[in-house]
Amino acid sequence: MSKKIDRRQVLGTAATAGAAALATPAIAQGAPRKLSLVTSWPRDSLILPQSAERVAQTITQLTNGQIEFEIFHSGEKVDPFEVQDAVGSGAADCYHSVEQYFIKKHPAFVFFSAVPFGLVAHEMSGWLKFGGGQEFWDELSGAFGVRALMAGSPGAQMGGWFPKPITTTKDFEGVRFRVQGAAGQVYAAAGVDTVNLPGAQLVEALFGGEIQAVEWVGPYLDLDYGFVKLLPHYMYPGWHDPGGIRSFGINAALFAELSPTEQSVFELAAARENTLLEAELNKLNGESVVSMKREYGAQVHKFPDDVLKELFRLSTETLDETAAHDDLARRIHESYFAYRDTVTEYAAVSSSAYLEARNTALALNKVSRYDD
């Protein structure tokens, strides 16, 4: 049997993410209730397990200690792709994961995680809260015994690590690429040999040749895993995951038993993490891209427009197939893309236009974040 590879052997560095404190007693005193929380993240990984713990801590603090959590990370009680099954069956009370892990159960779960060429994080939050998205999510998850909430986003991702730059779609052919969700289906249609693996197995899979290319979460977590030392070419943009959200799922029967105040506490804890996770990773990702280029010589490349055009075409076909699964998938598909079309009109003349103008101004004035 081969020796298991610890990804920190690749870079020899480690870091920890701090958990925020919040104290607002709101629940009547009584015997504390202990709930179990299972996650899809390796315990020794950065950010994501701490994000799950932060949601739990916020609930404990807001209930003045009346609801506590015993937390089991990936593989400690439940396999990472099986956390929803555990919560739906009552074997666990809550999970922290990403819904695209569950698309084999119903393909429409992709709309509540990462949609190729879809909504960015703040747009996703808008669809869920003001565009009917949460009601669709409740209907879909309720069929599996779960109430799920948006609980943070890493923001727009990168396009992944490859052994050579992607210059045409032919460069995808035959590459064994770890990629998941709808993006995996799109890449498969483009000739990629797709592999779906949890985070804990990625470095070992690269060393063992099980995969030749990989996407994970973003620069900070990619740097922690050491991909920059194994694959030199970092592609962007992350068309496949423009703002994939992390979810906090609660057993539906348990959630129904909670008081209205306790239900609000769960919702507030998830909403608080929406702000914290993206804010934290926005800072760390920016620092990590600089570090990758300066210290490790990472070569960062943009997917050519022709490649993005073809990936968009394949994405549209893939998501149309998802919509054809059943009536619920069709209704979710229609709602999601109607919302995307609406906010795209505004983004084109607001945030997107501003960022384009800022990048142009910085380039013209020779302002670079990489200057010494």
mmCIF file of C-alpha atoms in Angstrom:
data_model
loop_
_atom_site.group_PDB
_atom_site.id
_atom_site.type_symbol
_atom_site.label_atom_id
_atom_site.label_comp_id
_atom_site.label_asym_id
_atom_site.label_seq_id
_atom_site.Cartn_x
_atom_site.Cartn_y
_atom_site.Cartn_z
ATOM 1 C CA MET A 1 0.000 0.000 0.000
ATOM 2 C CA SER A 2 1.359 3.426 -0.954
ATOM 3 C CA LYS A 3 2.155 5.962 1.696
ATOM 4 C CA LYS A 4 -0.501 8.669 1.960
ATOM 5 C CA ILE A 5 0.790 12.068 0.921
ATOM 6 C CA ASP A 6 0.134 15.056 3.147
ATOM 7 C CA ARG A 7 -0.415 18.057 0.877
ATOM 8 C CA ARG A 8 1.497 20.264 3.323
ATOM 9 C CA GLN A 9 4.629 18.326 2.404
ATOM 10 C CA VAL A 10 4.382 20.021 -0.989
ATOM 11 C CA LEU A 11 4.812 23.575 0.266
ATOM 12 C CA GLY A 12 5.733 23.046 3.897
ATOM 13 C CA THR A 13 3.445 25.830 5.037
ATOM 14 C CA ALA A 14 0.273 25.989 7.042
ATOM 15 C CA ALA A 15 -2.089 28.631 8.267
ATOM 16 C CA THR A 16 -5.243 28.875 10.283
ATOM 17 C CA ALA A 17 -8.332 31.015 9.912
ATOM 18 C CA GLY A 18 -9.702 32.783 12.963
ATOM 19 C CA ALA A 19 -13.290 32.447 14.017
ATOM 20 C CA ALA A 20 -15.248 35.592 14.768
ATOM 21 C CA ALA A 21 -17.008 36.093 18.073
ATOM 22 C CA LEU A 22 -20.570 37.271 18.428
ATOM 23 C CA ALA A 23 -22.652 37.356 21.607
ATOM 24 C CA THR A 24 -26.335 38.238 21.572
ATOM 25 C CA PRO A 25 -28.368 36.075 23.971
ATOM 26 C CA ALA A 26 -31.813 35.475 22.513
ATOM 27 C CA ILE A 27 -33.097 32.098 23.698
ATOM 28 C CA ALA A 28 -34.672 31.226 27.023
ATOM 29 C CA GLN A 29 -32.411 29.303 29.398
ATOM 30 C CA GLY A 30 -32.678 25.542 29.688
ATOM 31 C CA ALA A 31 -30.626 22.410 29.180
ATOM 32 C CA PRO A 32 -28.288 22.885 26.194
ATOM 33 C CA ARG A 33 -29.215 20.940 23.084
ATOM 34 C CA LYS A 34 -26.308 19.325 21.254
ATOM 35 C CA LEU A 35 -26.594 18.835 17.494
ATOM 36 C CA SER A 36 -24.237 17.051 15.123
ATOM 37 C CA LEU A 37 -22.728 18.864 12.141
ATOM 38 C CA VAL A 38 -20.998 16.936 9.346
ATOM 39 C CA THR A 39 -18.924 18.655 6.672
ATOM 40 C CA SER A 40 -17.424 17.805 3.295
ATOM 41 C CA TRP A 41 -14.062 19.406 4.154
ATOM 42 C CA PRO A 42 -10.860 17.809 5.478
ATOM 43 C CA ARG A 43 -10.259 18.866 9.076
ATOM 44 C CA ASP A 44 -6.727 20.060 8.341
ATOM 45 C CA SER A 45 -7.768 22.149 5.339
ATOM 46 C CA LEU A 46 -7.951 25.921 5.521
ATOM 47 C CA ILE A 47 -11.017 28.184 5.525
ATOM 48 C CA LEU A 48 -13.830 25.762 4.649
ATOM 49 C CA PRO A 49 -13.848 23.679 7.853
ATOM 50 C CA GLN A 50 -13.410 26.889 9.820
ATOM 51 C CA SER A 51 -16.312 28.418 7.905
ATOM 52 C CA ALA A 52 -18.523 25.518 8.973
ATOM 53 C CA GLU A 53 -17.331 25.887 12.549
ATOM 54 C CA ARG A 54 -18.020 29.619 12.446
ATOM 55 C CA VAL A 55 -21.669 29.030 11.467
ATOM 56 C CA ALA A 56 -22.022 26.626 14.383
ATOM 57 C CA GLN A 57 -20.313 29.044 16.785
ATOM 58 C CA THR A 58 -22.605 31.873 15.717
ATOM 59 C CA ILE A 59 -25.674 29.737 16.432
ATOM 60 C CA THR A 60 -24.278 28.767 19.831
ATOM 61 C CA GLN A 61 -23.509 32.376 20.707
ATOM 62 C CA LEU A 62 -26.841 33.742 19.506
ATOM 63 C CA THR A 63 -28.671 31.125 21.563
ATOM 64 C CA ASN A 64 -26.555 31.911 24.617
ATOM 65 C CA GLY A 65 -25.171 28.391 24.606
ATOM 66 C CA GLN A 66 -28.520 26.651 24.370
ATOM 67 C CA ILE A 67 -27.663 25.003 21.053
ATOM 68 C CA GLU A 68 -24.233 23.421 20.755
ATOM 69 C CA PHE A 69 -22.615 21.378 17.985
ATOM 70 C CA GLU A 70 -20.417 18.336 17.776
ATOM 71 C CA ILE A 71 -18.580 18.734 14.473
ATOM 72 C CA PHE A 72 -17.357 15.902 12.265
ATOM 73 C CA HIS A 73 -15.304 16.847 9.242
ATOM 74 C CA SER A 74 -14.850 14.899 6.006
ATOM 75 C CA GLY A 75 -14.652 11.157 6.558
ATOM 76 C CA GLU A 76 -14.817 11.330 10.353
ATOM 77 C CA LYS A 77 -18.445 10.233 10.462
ATOM 78 C CA VAL A 78 -19.724 10.580 6.888
ATOM 79 C CA ASP A 79 -18.035 10.548 3.489
ATOM 80 C CA PRO A 80 -17.883 14.050 1.937
ATOM 81 C CA PHE A 81 -20.403 13.293 -0.831
ATOM 82 C CA GLU A 82 -22.878 11.664 1.589
ATOM 83 C CA VAL A 83 -23.510 14.436 4.091
ATOM 84 C CA GLN A 84 -26.929 15.272 2.654
ATOM 85 C CA ASP A 85 -28.029 11.636 2.934
ATOM 86 C CA ALA A 86 -26.948 11.598 6.576
ATOM 87 C CA VAL A 87 -28.873 14.759 7.431
ATOM 88 C CA GLY A 88 -31.960 13.818 5.452
ATOM 89 C CA SER A 89 -32.153 10.457 7.213
ATOM 90 C CA GLY A 90 -31.553 11.933 10.666
ATOM 91 C CA ALA A 91 -28.181 10.216 11.113
ATOM 92 C CA ALA A 92 -26.774 13.751 11.482
ATOM 93 C CA ASP A 93 -28.522 17.038 12.218
ATOM 94 C CA CYS A 94 -26.753 19.518 9.917
ATOM 95 C CA TYR A 95 -24.194 19.636 7.129
ATOM 96 C CA HIS A 96 -21.852 22.163 5.557
ATOM 97 C CA SER A 97 -21.099 21.315 1.949
ATOM 98 C CA VAL A 98 -21.689 22.325 -1.661
ATOM 99 C CA GLU A 99 -24.891 21.227 -3.387
ATOM 100 C CA GLN A 100 -23.284 20.119 -6.633
ATOM 101 C CA TYR A 101 -22.002 17.103 -4.704
ATOM 102 C CA PHE A 102 -25.599 15.864 -4.807
ATOM 103 C CA ILE A 103 -26.457 16.188 -8.512
ATOM 104 C CA LYS A 104 -26.670 12.423 -8.964
ATOM 105 C CA LYS A 105 -29.709 12.561 -6.690
ATOM 106 C CA HIS A 106 -31.249 15.392 -8.699
ATOM 107 C CA PRO A 107 -29.427 17.430 -11.373
ATOM 108 C CA ALA A 108 -31.147 20.681 -10.324
ATOM 109 C CA PHE A 109 -28.982 20.866 -7.204
ATOM 110 C CA VAL A 110 -26.398 22.456 -9.496
ATOM 111 C CA PHE A 111 -28.452 25.666 -9.481
ATOM 112 C CA PHE A 112 -27.754 26.026 -5.765
ATOM 113 C CA SER A 113 -23.988 25.723 -6.040
ATOM 114 C CA ALA A 114 -22.037 26.640 -9.181
ATOM 115 C CA VAL A 115 -23.594 27.237 -12.593
ATOM 116 C CA PRO A 116 -21.275 27.668 -15.603
ATOM 117 C CA PHE A 117 -21.514 31.262 -16.841
ATOM 118 C CA GLY A 118 -24.091 31.818 -14.095
ATOM 119 C CA LEU A 119 -24.556 34.181 -11.178
ATOM 120 C CA VAL A 120 -21.744 35.613 -9.079
ATOM 121 C CA ALA A 121 -22.099 35.408 -5.305
ATOM 122 C CA HIS A 122 -24.010 38.627 -4.615
ATOM 123 C CA GLU A 123 -26.312 37.926 -7.569
ATOM 124 C CA MET A 124 -26.928 34.418 -6.220
ATOM 125 C CA SER A 125 -27.845 35.879 -2.860
ATOM 126 C CA GLY A 126 -30.277 38.214 -4.616
ATOM 127 C CA TRP A 127 -31.946 35.377 -6.534
ATOM 128 C CA LEU A 128 -32.343 33.308 -3.388
ATOM 129 C CA LYS A 129 -33.690 36.111 -1.217
ATOM 130 C CA PHE A 130 -35.647 38.235 -3.695
ATOM 131 C CA GLY A 131 -36.046 36.182 -6.871
ATOM 132 C CA GLY A 132 -37.795 33.075 -5.575
ATOM 133 C CA GLY A 133 -34.665 30.924 -5.474
ATOM 134 C CA GLN A 134 -34.943 29.930 -1.809
ATOM 135 C CA GLU A 135 -38.493 28.686 -2.331
ATOM 136 C CA PHE A 136 -37.282 26.461 -5.166
ATOM 137 C CA TRP A 137 -34.391 25.250 -3.008
ATOM 138 C CA ASP A 138 -36.830 24.424 -0.192
ATOM 139 C CA GLU A 139 -38.964 22.427 -2.609
ATOM 140 C CA LEU A 140 -35.995 20.509 -3.997
ATOM 141 C CA SER A 141 -34.199 19.846 -0.708
ATOM 142 C CA GLY A 142 -37.442 19.155 1.114
ATOM 143 C CA ALA A 143 -37.917 16.073 -1.057
ATOM 144 C CA PHE A 144 -34.738 14.737 0.574
ATOM 145 C CA GLY A 145 -35.617 15.740 4.134
ATOM 146 C CA VAL A 146 -33.434 18.869 4.276
ATOM 147 C CA ARG A 147 -33.791 22.627 4.653
ATOM 148 C CA ALA A 148 -30.708 24.229 3.083
ATOM 149 C CA LEU A 149 -29.384 27.783 3.290
ATOM 150 C CA MET A 150 -26.670 29.758 1.528
ATOM 151 C CA ALA A 151 -23.759 29.943 3.957
ATOM 152 C CA GLY A 152 -20.955 31.757 2.202
ATOM 153 C CA SER A 153 -19.147 31.858 -1.110
ATOM 154 C CA PRO A 154 -15.462 31.764 -2.017
ATOM 155 C CA GLY A 155 -16.288 34.209 -4.817
ATOM 156 C CA ALA A 156 -15.369 33.767 -8.469
ATOM 157 C CA GLN A 157 -12.906 30.925 -8.923
ATOM 158 C CA MET A 158 -9.977 30.398 -11.230
ATOM 159 C CA GLY A 159 -10.141 28.013 -14.169
ATOM 160 C CA GLY A 160 -7.824 25.340 -12.806
ATOM 161 C CA TRP A 161 -4.261 24.015 -13.028
ATOM 162 C CA PHE A 162 -3.016 22.328 -16.203
ATOM 163 C CA PRO A 163 0.254 20.769 -17.397
ATOM 164 C CA LYS A 164 0.281 23.122 -20.400
ATOM 165 C CA PRO A 165 -1.640 26.273 -21.358
ATOM 166 C CA ILE A 166 -5.061 25.845 -22.903
ATOM 167 C CA THR A 167 -4.965 27.590 -26.278
ATOM 168 C CA THR A 168 -7.686 25.674 -28.139
ATOM 169 C CA THR A 169 -10.377 23.181 -27.153
ATOM 170 C CA LYS A 170 -8.162 20.439 -28.610
ATOM 171 C CA ASP A 171 -5.825 20.954 -25.655
ATOM 172 C CA PHE A 172 -8.565 19.496 -23.420
ATOM 173 C CA GLU A 173 -8.714 16.181 -25.240
ATOM 174 C CA GLY A 174 -7.556 13.232 -23.183
ATOM 175 C CA VAL A 175 -6.644 15.298 -20.103
ATOM 176 C CA ARG A 176 -7.691 13.635 -16.831
ATOM 177 C CA PHE A 177 -9.113 16.618 -14.985
ATOM 178 C CA ARG A 178 -10.591 16.731 -11.494
ATOM 179 C CA VAL A 179 -13.703 18.841 -11.926
ATOM 180 C CA GLN A 180 -17.210 18.413 -10.572
ATOM 181 C CA GLY A 181 -20.826 19.395 -11.047
ATOM 182 C CA ALA A 182 -22.242 20.708 -14.301
ATOM 183 C CA ALA A 183 -18.750 21.841 -15.273
ATOM 184 C CA GLY A 184 -17.655 18.222 -15.300
ATOM 185 C CA GLN A 185 -20.408 17.426 -17.797
ATOM 186 C CA VAL A 186 -19.399 20.390 -19.949
ATOM 187 C CA TYR A 187 -15.744 19.401 -19.933
ATOM 188 C CA ALA A 188 -16.658 15.798 -20.757
ATOM 189 C CA ALA A 189 -18.511 17.083 -23.826
ATOM 190 C CA ALA A 190 -15.308 18.968 -24.762
ATOM 191 C CA GLY A 191 -13.297 15.739 -24.695
ATOM 192 C CA VAL A 192 -11.915 15.944 -21.164
ATOM 193 C CA ASP A 193 -11.567 12.769 -19.097
ATOM 194 C CA THR A 194 -13.277 14.130 -15.966
ATOM 195 C CA VAL A 195 -12.737 12.759 -12.466
ATOM 196 C CA ASN A 196 -14.756 13.720 -9.382
ATOM 197 C CA LEU A 197 -12.721 13.525 -6.182
ATOM 198 C CA PRO A 198 -13.068 15.197 -2.770
ATOM 199 C CA GLY A 199 -10.449 17.675 -1.648
ATOM 200 C CA ALA A 200 -8.661 15.289 0.690
ATOM 201 C CA GLN A 201 -7.596 13.069 -2.232
ATOM 202 C CA LEU A 202 -6.386 15.665 -4.737
ATOM 203 C CA VAL A 203 -2.655 15.870 -4.061
ATOM 204 C CA GLU A 204 -2.274 12.113 -3.813
ATOM 205 C CA ALA A 205 -4.244 11.735 -7.066
ATOM 206 C CA LEU A 206 -1.867 14.144 -8.820
ATOM 207 C CA PHE A 207 1.214 12.345 -7.544
ATOM 208 C CA GLY A 208 -0.266 8.979 -8.448
ATOM 209 C CA GLY A 209 -1.244 10.020 -11.963
ATOM 210 C CA GLU A 210 -4.955 9.485 -11.375
ATOM 211 C CA ILE A 211 -5.465 13.066 -12.549
ATOM 212 C CA GLN A 212 -3.333 15.393 -14.672
ATOM 213 C CA ALA A 213 -5.164 18.676 -14.030
ATOM 214 C CA VAL A 214 -7.209 20.013 -11.151
ATOM 215 C CA GLU A 215 -9.523 22.765 -9.983
ATOM 216 C CA TRP A 216 -10.310 23.283 -6.317
ATOM 217 C CA VAL A 217 -11.569 26.494 -4.698
ATOM 218 C CA GLY A 218 -9.336 29.473 -5.450
ATOM 219 C CA PRO A 219 -5.789 30.824 -5.106
ATOM 220 C CA TYR A 220 -5.489 30.713 -1.309
ATOM 221 C CA LEU A 221 -6.650 27.125 -0.951
ATOM 222 C CA ASP A 222 -4.874 26.102 -4.151
ATOM 223 C CA LEU A 223 -1.633 27.466 -2.705
ATOM 224 C CA ASP A 224 -2.226 25.569 0.526
ATOM 225 C CA TYR A 225 -2.607 22.340 -1.453
ATOM 226 C CA GLY A 226 0.609 23.051 -3.336
ATOM 227 C CA PHE A 227 -0.785 22.789 -6.855
ATOM 228 C CA VAL A 228 1.589 25.536 -7.977
ATOM 229 C CA LYS A 229 4.527 23.173 -7.327
ATOM 230 C CA LEU A 230 2.953 20.372 -9.325
ATOM 231 C CA LEU A 231 1.284 22.107 -12.300
ATOM 232 C CA PRO A 232 2.726 25.376 -13.624
ATOM 233 C CA HIS A 233 -0.168 26.752 -15.692
ATOM 234 C CA TYR A 234 -3.071 28.489 -13.940
ATOM 235 C CA MET A 235 -6.001 29.304 -16.212
ATOM 236 C CA TYR A 236 -8.677 31.968 -15.765
ATOM 237 C CA PRO A 237 -11.485 32.974 -15.575
ATOM 238 C CA GLY A 238 -13.396 30.384 -13.571
ATOM 239 C CA TRP A 239 -16.280 30.293 -16.043
ATOM 240 C CA HIS A 240 -17.403 27.033 -14.464
ATOM 241 C CA ASP A 241 -17.792 28.489 -10.959
ATOM 242 C CA PRO A 242 -18.440 32.245 -10.958
ATOM 243 C CA GLY A 243 -19.507 32.336 -7.321
ATOM 244 C CA GLY A 244 -20.317 28.861 -6.099
ATOM 245 C CA ILE A 245 -21.986 28.916 -2.719
ATOM 246 C CA ARG A 246 -21.467 26.739 0.335
ATOM 247 C CA SER A 247 -24.593 25.408 1.965
ATOM 248 C CA PHE A 248 -25.710 24.811 5.526
ATOM 249 C CA GLY A 249 -28.287 22.030 5.525
ATOM 250 C CA ILE A 250 -30.565 21.181 8.437
ATOM 251 C CA ASN A 251 -32.730 18.122 8.888
ATOM 252 C CA ALA A 252 -36.170 19.359 7.795
ATOM 253 C CA ALA A 253 -38.043 17.773 10.708
ATOM 254 C CA LEU A 254 -35.558 19.268 13.161
ATOM 255 C CA PHE A 255 -35.887 22.708 11.594
ATOM 256 C CA ALA A 256 -39.685 22.502 11.818
ATOM 257 C CA GLU A 257 -39.402 21.704 15.533
ATOM 258 C CA LEU A 258 -37.333 24.804 16.258
ATOM 259 C CA SER A 259 -39.062 27.877 17.586
ATOM 260 C CA PRO A 260 -39.468 30.824 15.182
ATOM 261 C CA THR A 261 -36.667 32.596 17.050
ATOM 262 C CA GLU A 262 -34.352 29.600 16.741
ATOM 263 C CA GLN A 263 -35.144 29.263 13.038
ATOM 264 C CA SER A 264 -34.221 32.919 12.603
ATOM 265 C CA VAL A 265 -30.955 32.295 14.444
ATOM 266 C CA PHE A 266 -30.006 29.550 11.973
ATOM 267 C CA GLU A 267 -30.862 31.821 9.053
ATOM 268 C CA LEU A 268 -28.918 34.749 10.549
ATOM 269 C CA ALA A 269 -25.868 32.576 11.183
ATOM 270 C CA ALA A 270 -25.847 31.444 7.553
ATOM 271 C CA ALA A 271 -26.379 35.009 6.313
ATOM 272 C CA ARG A 272 -23.514 36.261 8.492
ATOM 273 C CA GLU A 273 -21.194 33.672 6.945
ATOM 274 C CA ASN A 274 -22.173 34.916 3.483
ATOM 275 C CA THR A 275 -20.463 38.179 4.350
ATOM 276 C CA LEU A 276 -17.472 36.759 6.201
ATOM 277 C CA LEU A 277 -16.336 33.948 3.902
ATOM 278 C CA GLU A 278 -16.224 35.954 0.686
ATOM 279 C CA ALA A 279 -14.630 38.940 2.433
ATOM 280 C CA GLU A 280 -11.949 36.752 4.001
ATOM 281 C CA LEU A 281 -11.089 34.913 0.802
ATOM 282 C CA ASN A 282 -11.129 38.062 -1.316
ATOM 283 C CA LYS A 283 -8.182 39.323 0.727
ATOM 284 C CA LEU A 284 -6.370 35.984 0.936
ATOM 285 C CA ASN A 285 -6.845 35.140 -2.741
ATOM 286 C CA GLY A 286 -5.359 38.478 -3.792
ATOM 287 C CA GLU A 287 -2.287 37.901 -1.653
ATOM 288 C CA SER A 288 -1.949 34.320 -2.871
ATOM 289 C CA VAL A 289 -1.941 35.175 -6.593
ATOM 290 C CA VAL A 290 0.929 37.590 -5.950
ATOM 291 C CA SER A 291 2.788 34.924 -3.962
ATOM 292 C CA MET A 292 2.272 32.287 -6.648
ATOM 293 C CA LYS A 293 3.769 34.523 -9.320
ATOM 294 C CA ARG A 294 6.617 35.978 -7.278
ATOM 295 C CA GLU A 295 7.720 32.976 -5.241
ATOM 296 C CA TYR A 296 6.753 30.006 -7.381
ATOM 297 C CA GLY A 297 6.754 31.328 -10.919
ATOM 298 C CA ALA A 298 3.167 30.403 -11.665
ATOM 299 C CA GLN A 299 2.142 31.175 -15.240
ATOM 300 C CA VAL A 300 -1.336 32.670 -15.289
ATOM 301 C CA HIS A 301 -3.197 32.483 -18.608
ATOM 302 C CA LYS A 302 -6.613 33.592 -19.820
ATOM 303 C CA PHE A 303 -8.783 31.096 -21.651
ATOM 304 C CA PRO A 304 -8.926 32.314 -25.275
ATOM 305 C CA ASP A 305 -12.222 33.818 -26.384
ATOM 306 C CA ASP A 306 -12.826 30.998 -28.866
ATOM 307 C CA VAL A 307 -12.460 28.447 -26.062
ATOM 308 C CA LEU A 308 -14.852 30.365 -23.813
ATOM 309 C CA LYS A 309 -17.349 30.644 -26.663
ATOM 310 C CA GLU A 310 -17.341 26.882 -27.164
ATOM 311 C CA LEU A 311 -17.566 26.219 -23.423
ATOM 312 C CA PHE A 312 -20.558 28.560 -23.250
ATOM 313 C CA ARG A 313 -22.257 26.639 -26.043
ATOM 314 C CA LEU A 314 -21.656 23.321 -24.312
ATOM 315 C CA SER A 315 -22.773 24.783 -20.975
ATOM 316 C CA THR A 316 -26.062 25.922 -22.482
ATOM 317 C CA GLU A 317 -26.688 22.444 -23.879
ATOM 318 C CA THR A 318 -25.811 20.790 -20.567
ATOM 319 C CA LEU A 319 -28.106 23.022 -18.534
ATOM 320 C CA ASP A 320 -30.923 22.598 -21.046
ATOM 321 C CA GLU A 321 -30.603 18.847 -20.471
ATOM 322 C CA THR A 322 -30.833 19.487 -16.727
ATOM 323 C CA ALA A 323 -34.046 21.457 -17.288
ATOM 324 C CA ALA A 324 -35.535 18.531 -19.166
ATOM 325 C CA HIS A 325 -35.131 16.231 -16.139
ATOM 326 C CA ASP A 326 -38.560 17.047 -14.675
ATOM 327 C CA ASP A 327 -40.983 19.917 -14.083
ATOM 328 C CA LEU A 328 -39.172 21.170 -10.989
ATOM 329 C CA ALA A 329 -35.847 21.326 -12.829
ATOM 330 C CA ARG A 330 -37.533 23.208 -15.667
ATOM 331 C CA ARG A 331 -39.062 25.778 -13.310
ATOM 332 C CA ILE A 332 -35.778 26.310 -11.470
ATOM 333 C CA HIS A 333 -33.905 26.665 -14.774
ATOM 334 C CA GLU A 334 -36.387 29.261 -16.042
ATOM 335 C CA SER A 335 -36.261 31.272 -12.807
ATOM 336 C CA TYR A 336 -32.465 31.193 -12.536
ATOM 337 C CA PHE A 337 -31.752 32.327 -16.079
ATOM 338 C CA ALA A 338 -34.517 34.916 -16.111
ATOM 339 C CA TYR A 339 -32.841 36.431 -13.057
ATOM 340 C CA ARG A 340 -29.393 36.203 -14.694
ATOM 341 C CA ASP A 341 -30.653 37.990 -17.793
ATOM 342 C CA THR A 342 -32.120 40.788 -15.672
ATOM 343 C CA VAL A 343 -29.058 41.444 -13.501
ATOM 344 C CA THR A 344 -26.682 41.084 -16.463
ATOM 345 C CA GLU A 345 -28.197 44.195 -18.010
ATOM 346 C CA TYR A 346 -27.361 46.214 -14.899
ATOM 347 C CA ALA A 347 -23.942 44.617 -14.285
ATOM 348 C CA ALA A 348 -22.873 45.583 -17.811
ATOM 349 C CA VAL A 349 -23.215 49.282 -16.976
ATOM 350 C CA SER A 350 -22.277 49.124 -13.284
ATOM 351 C CA SER A 351 -19.875 46.664 -11.638
ATOM 352 C CA SER A 352 -18.544 45.081 -14.859
ATOM 353 C CA ALA A 353 -18.116 48.464 -16.539
ATOM 354 C CA TYR A 354 -16.375 49.897 -13.503
ATOM 355 C CA LEU A 355 -13.936 46.990 -13.172
ATOM 356 C CA GLU A 356 -13.074 47.231 -16.859
ATOM 357 C CA ALA A 357 -12.486 50.969 -16.483
ATOM 358 C CA ARG A 358 -10.339 50.447 -13.386
ATOM 359 C CA ASN A 359 -8.201 47.793 -15.064
ATOM 360 C CA THR A 360 -7.711 50.043 -18.089
ATOM 361 C CA ALA A 361 -6.727 53.009 -15.905
ATOM 362 C CA LEU A 362 -4.265 50.943 -13.870
ATOM 363 C CA ALA A 363 -2.665 49.555 -17.025
ATOM 364 C CA LEU A 364 -2.389 52.964 -18.704
ATOM 365 C CA ASN A 365 -0.767 54.401 -15.592
ATOM 366 C CA LYS A 366 1.481 51.369 -15.187
ATOM 367 C CA VAL A 367 0.138 50.610 -11.719
ATOM 368 C CA SER A 368 0.780 46.991 -10.771
ATOM 369 C CA ARG A 369 0.203 45.076 -7.596
ATOM 370 C CA TYR A 370 3.413 43.174 -8.377
ATOM 371 C CA ASP A 371 5.692 46.229 -8.226
ATOM 372 C CA ASP A 372 8.350 45.989 -5.518
#
